[in-house]
Tab-separated table of C-alpha atoms in Angstrom:
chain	number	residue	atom	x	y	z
A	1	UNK	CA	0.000	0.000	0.000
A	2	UNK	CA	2.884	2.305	0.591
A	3	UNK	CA	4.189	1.466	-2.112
A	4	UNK	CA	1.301	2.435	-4.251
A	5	UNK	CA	1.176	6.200	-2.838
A	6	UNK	CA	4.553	6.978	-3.548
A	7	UNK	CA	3.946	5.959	-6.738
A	8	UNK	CA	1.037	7.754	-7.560
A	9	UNK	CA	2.769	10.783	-5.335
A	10	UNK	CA	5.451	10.492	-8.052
A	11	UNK	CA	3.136	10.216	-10.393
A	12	UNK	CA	1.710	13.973	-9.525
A	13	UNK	CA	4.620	15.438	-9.129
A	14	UNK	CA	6.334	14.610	-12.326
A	15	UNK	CA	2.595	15.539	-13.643
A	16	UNK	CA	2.656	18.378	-11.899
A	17	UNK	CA	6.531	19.383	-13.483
A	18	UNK	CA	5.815	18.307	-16.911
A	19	UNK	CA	3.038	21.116	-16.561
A	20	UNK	CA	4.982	23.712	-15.316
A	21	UNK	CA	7.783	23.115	-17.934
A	22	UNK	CA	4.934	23.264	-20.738
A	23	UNK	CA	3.785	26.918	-18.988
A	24	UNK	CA	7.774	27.973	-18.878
A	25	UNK	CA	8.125	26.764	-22.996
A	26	UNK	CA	4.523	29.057	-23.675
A	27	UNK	CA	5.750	31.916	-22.235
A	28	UNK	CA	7.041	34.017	-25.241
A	29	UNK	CA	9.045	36.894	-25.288
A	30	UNK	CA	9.147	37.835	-28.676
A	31	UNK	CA	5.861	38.399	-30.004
A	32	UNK	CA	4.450	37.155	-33.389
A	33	UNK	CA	4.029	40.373	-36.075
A	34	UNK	CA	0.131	38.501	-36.664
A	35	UNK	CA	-0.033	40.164	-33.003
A	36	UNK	CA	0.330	43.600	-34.582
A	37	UNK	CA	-2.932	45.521	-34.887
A	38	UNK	CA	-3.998	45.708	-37.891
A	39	UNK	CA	-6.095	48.535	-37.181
A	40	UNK	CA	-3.260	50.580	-35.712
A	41	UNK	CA	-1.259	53.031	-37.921
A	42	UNK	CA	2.070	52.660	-38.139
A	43	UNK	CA	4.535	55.756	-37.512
A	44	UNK	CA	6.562	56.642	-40.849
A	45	UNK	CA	9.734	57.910	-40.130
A	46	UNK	CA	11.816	60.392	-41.826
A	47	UNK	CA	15.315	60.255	-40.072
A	48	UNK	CA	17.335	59.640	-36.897
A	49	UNK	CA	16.394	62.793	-35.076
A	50	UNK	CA	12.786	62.062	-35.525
A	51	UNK	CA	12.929	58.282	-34.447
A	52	UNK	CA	14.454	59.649	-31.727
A	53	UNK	CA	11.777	62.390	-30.913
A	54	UNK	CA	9.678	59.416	-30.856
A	55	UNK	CA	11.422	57.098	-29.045
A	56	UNK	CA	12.527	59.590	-25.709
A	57	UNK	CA	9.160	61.498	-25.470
A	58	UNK	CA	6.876	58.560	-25.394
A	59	UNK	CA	5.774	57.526	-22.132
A	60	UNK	CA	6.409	54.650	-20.143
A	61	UNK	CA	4.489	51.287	-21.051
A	62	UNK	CA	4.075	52.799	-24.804
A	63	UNK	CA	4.256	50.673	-27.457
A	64	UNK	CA	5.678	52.274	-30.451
A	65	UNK	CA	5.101	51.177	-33.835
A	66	UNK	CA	7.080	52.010	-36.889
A	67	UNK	CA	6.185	51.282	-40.672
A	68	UNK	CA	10.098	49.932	-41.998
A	69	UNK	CA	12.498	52.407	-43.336
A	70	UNK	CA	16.142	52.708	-43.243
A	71	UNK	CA	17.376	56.002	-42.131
A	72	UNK	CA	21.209	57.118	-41.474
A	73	UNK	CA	22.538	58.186	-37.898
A	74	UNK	CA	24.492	61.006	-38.776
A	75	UNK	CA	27.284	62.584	-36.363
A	76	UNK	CA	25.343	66.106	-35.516
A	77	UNK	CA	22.771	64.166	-33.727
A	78	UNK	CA	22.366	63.157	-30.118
A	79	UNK	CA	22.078	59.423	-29.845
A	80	UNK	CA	18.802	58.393	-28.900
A	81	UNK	CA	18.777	57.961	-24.934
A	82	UNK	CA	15.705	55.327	-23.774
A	83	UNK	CA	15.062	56.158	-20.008
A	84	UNK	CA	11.391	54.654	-19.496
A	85	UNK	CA	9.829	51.117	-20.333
A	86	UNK	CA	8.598	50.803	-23.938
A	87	UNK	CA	8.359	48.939	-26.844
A	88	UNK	CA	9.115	49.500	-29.957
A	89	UNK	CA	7.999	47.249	-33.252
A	90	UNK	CA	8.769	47.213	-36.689
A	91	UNK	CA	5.486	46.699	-38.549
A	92	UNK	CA	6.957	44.274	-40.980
A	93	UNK	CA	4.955	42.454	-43.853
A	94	UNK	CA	8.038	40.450	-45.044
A	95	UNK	CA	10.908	39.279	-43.386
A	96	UNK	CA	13.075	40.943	-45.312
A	97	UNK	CA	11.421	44.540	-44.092
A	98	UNK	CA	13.296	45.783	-41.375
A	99	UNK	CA	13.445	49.012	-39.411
A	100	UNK	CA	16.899	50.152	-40.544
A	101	UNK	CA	19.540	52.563	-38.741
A	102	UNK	CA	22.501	53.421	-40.341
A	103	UNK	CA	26.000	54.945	-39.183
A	104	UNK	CA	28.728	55.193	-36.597
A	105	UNK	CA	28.517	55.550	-33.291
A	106	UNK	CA	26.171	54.458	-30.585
A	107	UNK	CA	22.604	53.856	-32.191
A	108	UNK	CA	20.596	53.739	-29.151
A	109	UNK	CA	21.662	54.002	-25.370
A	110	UNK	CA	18.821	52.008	-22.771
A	111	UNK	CA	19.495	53.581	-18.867
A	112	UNK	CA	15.902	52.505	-17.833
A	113	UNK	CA	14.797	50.646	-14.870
A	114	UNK	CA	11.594	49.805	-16.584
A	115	UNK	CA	11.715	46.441	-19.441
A	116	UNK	CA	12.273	47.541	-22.966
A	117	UNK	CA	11.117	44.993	-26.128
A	118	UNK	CA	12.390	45.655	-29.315
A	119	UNK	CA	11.308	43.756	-32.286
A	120	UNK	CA	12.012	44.082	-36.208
A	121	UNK	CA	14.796	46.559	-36.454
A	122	UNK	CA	18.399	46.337	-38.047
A	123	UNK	CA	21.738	48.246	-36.500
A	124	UNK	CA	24.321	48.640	-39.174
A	125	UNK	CA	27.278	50.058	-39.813
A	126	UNK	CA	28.272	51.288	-35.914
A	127	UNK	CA	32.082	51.340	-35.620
A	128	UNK	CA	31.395	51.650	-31.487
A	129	UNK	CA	28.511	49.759	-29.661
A	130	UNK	CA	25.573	49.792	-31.705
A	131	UNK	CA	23.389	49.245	-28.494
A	132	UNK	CA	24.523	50.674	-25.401
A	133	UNK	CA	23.090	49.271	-22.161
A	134	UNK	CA	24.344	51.431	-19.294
A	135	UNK	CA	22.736	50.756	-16.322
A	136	UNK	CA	23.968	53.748	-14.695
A	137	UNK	CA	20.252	54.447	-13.353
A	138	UNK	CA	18.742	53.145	-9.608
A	139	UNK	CA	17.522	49.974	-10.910
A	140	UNK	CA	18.616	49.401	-14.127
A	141	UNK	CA	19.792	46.079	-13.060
A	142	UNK	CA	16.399	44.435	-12.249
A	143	UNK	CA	15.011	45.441	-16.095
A	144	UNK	CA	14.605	43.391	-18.898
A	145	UNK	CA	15.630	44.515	-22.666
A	146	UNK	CA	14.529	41.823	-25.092
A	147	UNK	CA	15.500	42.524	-28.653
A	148	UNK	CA	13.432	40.092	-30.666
A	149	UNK	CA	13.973	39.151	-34.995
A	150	UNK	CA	16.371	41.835	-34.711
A	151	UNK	CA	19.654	41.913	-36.668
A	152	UNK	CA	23.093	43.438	-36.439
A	153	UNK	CA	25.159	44.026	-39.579
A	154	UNK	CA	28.781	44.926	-40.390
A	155	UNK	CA	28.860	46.922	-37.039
A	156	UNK	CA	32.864	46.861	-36.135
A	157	UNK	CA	35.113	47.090	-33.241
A	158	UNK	CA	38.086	48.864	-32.334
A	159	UNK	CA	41.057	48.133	-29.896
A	160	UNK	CA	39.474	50.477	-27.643
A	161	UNK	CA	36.023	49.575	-27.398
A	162	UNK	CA	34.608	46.169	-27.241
A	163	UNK	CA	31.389	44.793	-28.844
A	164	UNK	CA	30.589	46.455	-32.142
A	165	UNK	CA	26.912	45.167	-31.928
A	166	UNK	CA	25.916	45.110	-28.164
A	167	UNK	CA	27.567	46.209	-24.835
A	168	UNK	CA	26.041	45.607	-21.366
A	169	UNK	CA	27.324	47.764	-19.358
């Protein structure tokens, strides 16, 4: 008889695992583009300065979404800073479409103690660290910043700094 419970106790608790596992594998953190609504407008954007507009006056828990474009980060412009919790999509109808930034330097610099997604854009061409995680705010350590179907291209490295795509600071 003894016997019998522990097996059937065994019985629930690998039961009771193999459940939470399946929970833990449905959990997604990069969301499907199907999940974009349709009925929302994307934001078309002309240049650097104006994604940027966008990106550091929206408030926190925005969701941002961009139509694809490729714009060029040129040197006269502040990098865009993110300092609150948002997310920001690329409204992509191929996956070939990307939401494109160009040039040297740092292309975006996260201090934010609030979880960032970002999902659908390309960083090219950044001869220092294309993303720039500082953590230099109270809290930044507990946040999240999930970049999802995002790609980094010929970004390059010097002897004095060190990863040409992404840098956790």
């Amino acid at each position: 008889m003894f016997l019998l419970i522990s097996i059937l106790s065994l019985i629930i608790l690998v039961q009771n695992y193999s459940n939470a596992q399946l929970a833990l594998q449905k959990e997604v953190l990069c969301p499907d583009y199907s999940e974009i609504d349709p009925l929302v407008e994307c934001l078309t954007i002309d240049s650097y300065a104006e994604l940027g507009e966008v990106i550091e006056n929206a408030a926190s828990g925005s969701e941002i979404i961009l139509c694809p474009f490729v714009i060029r980060k040129v040197s006269s412009v502040e990098t865009i800073r993110v300092n609150s919790g948002v997310t920001v999509r690329c409204a992509r109808k191929s996956p070939n479409e990307f939401c494109t930034i160009m040039g040297l330097g740092n292309h975006l610099v996260i201090d934010s103690p609030e979880d960032t997604l970002w999902q659908g854009l390309s960083f090219r061409g950044s001869n220092d660290h294309s993303v720039y995680i500082a953590g230099e705010v109270k809290n930044s350590e507990s946040a999240t910043h999930t970049f999802c179907h995002t790609s980094f291209l010929e970004n390059v490295r010097t002897k004095d700094t060190r990863g040409g795509a992404m840098m956790l600071q």
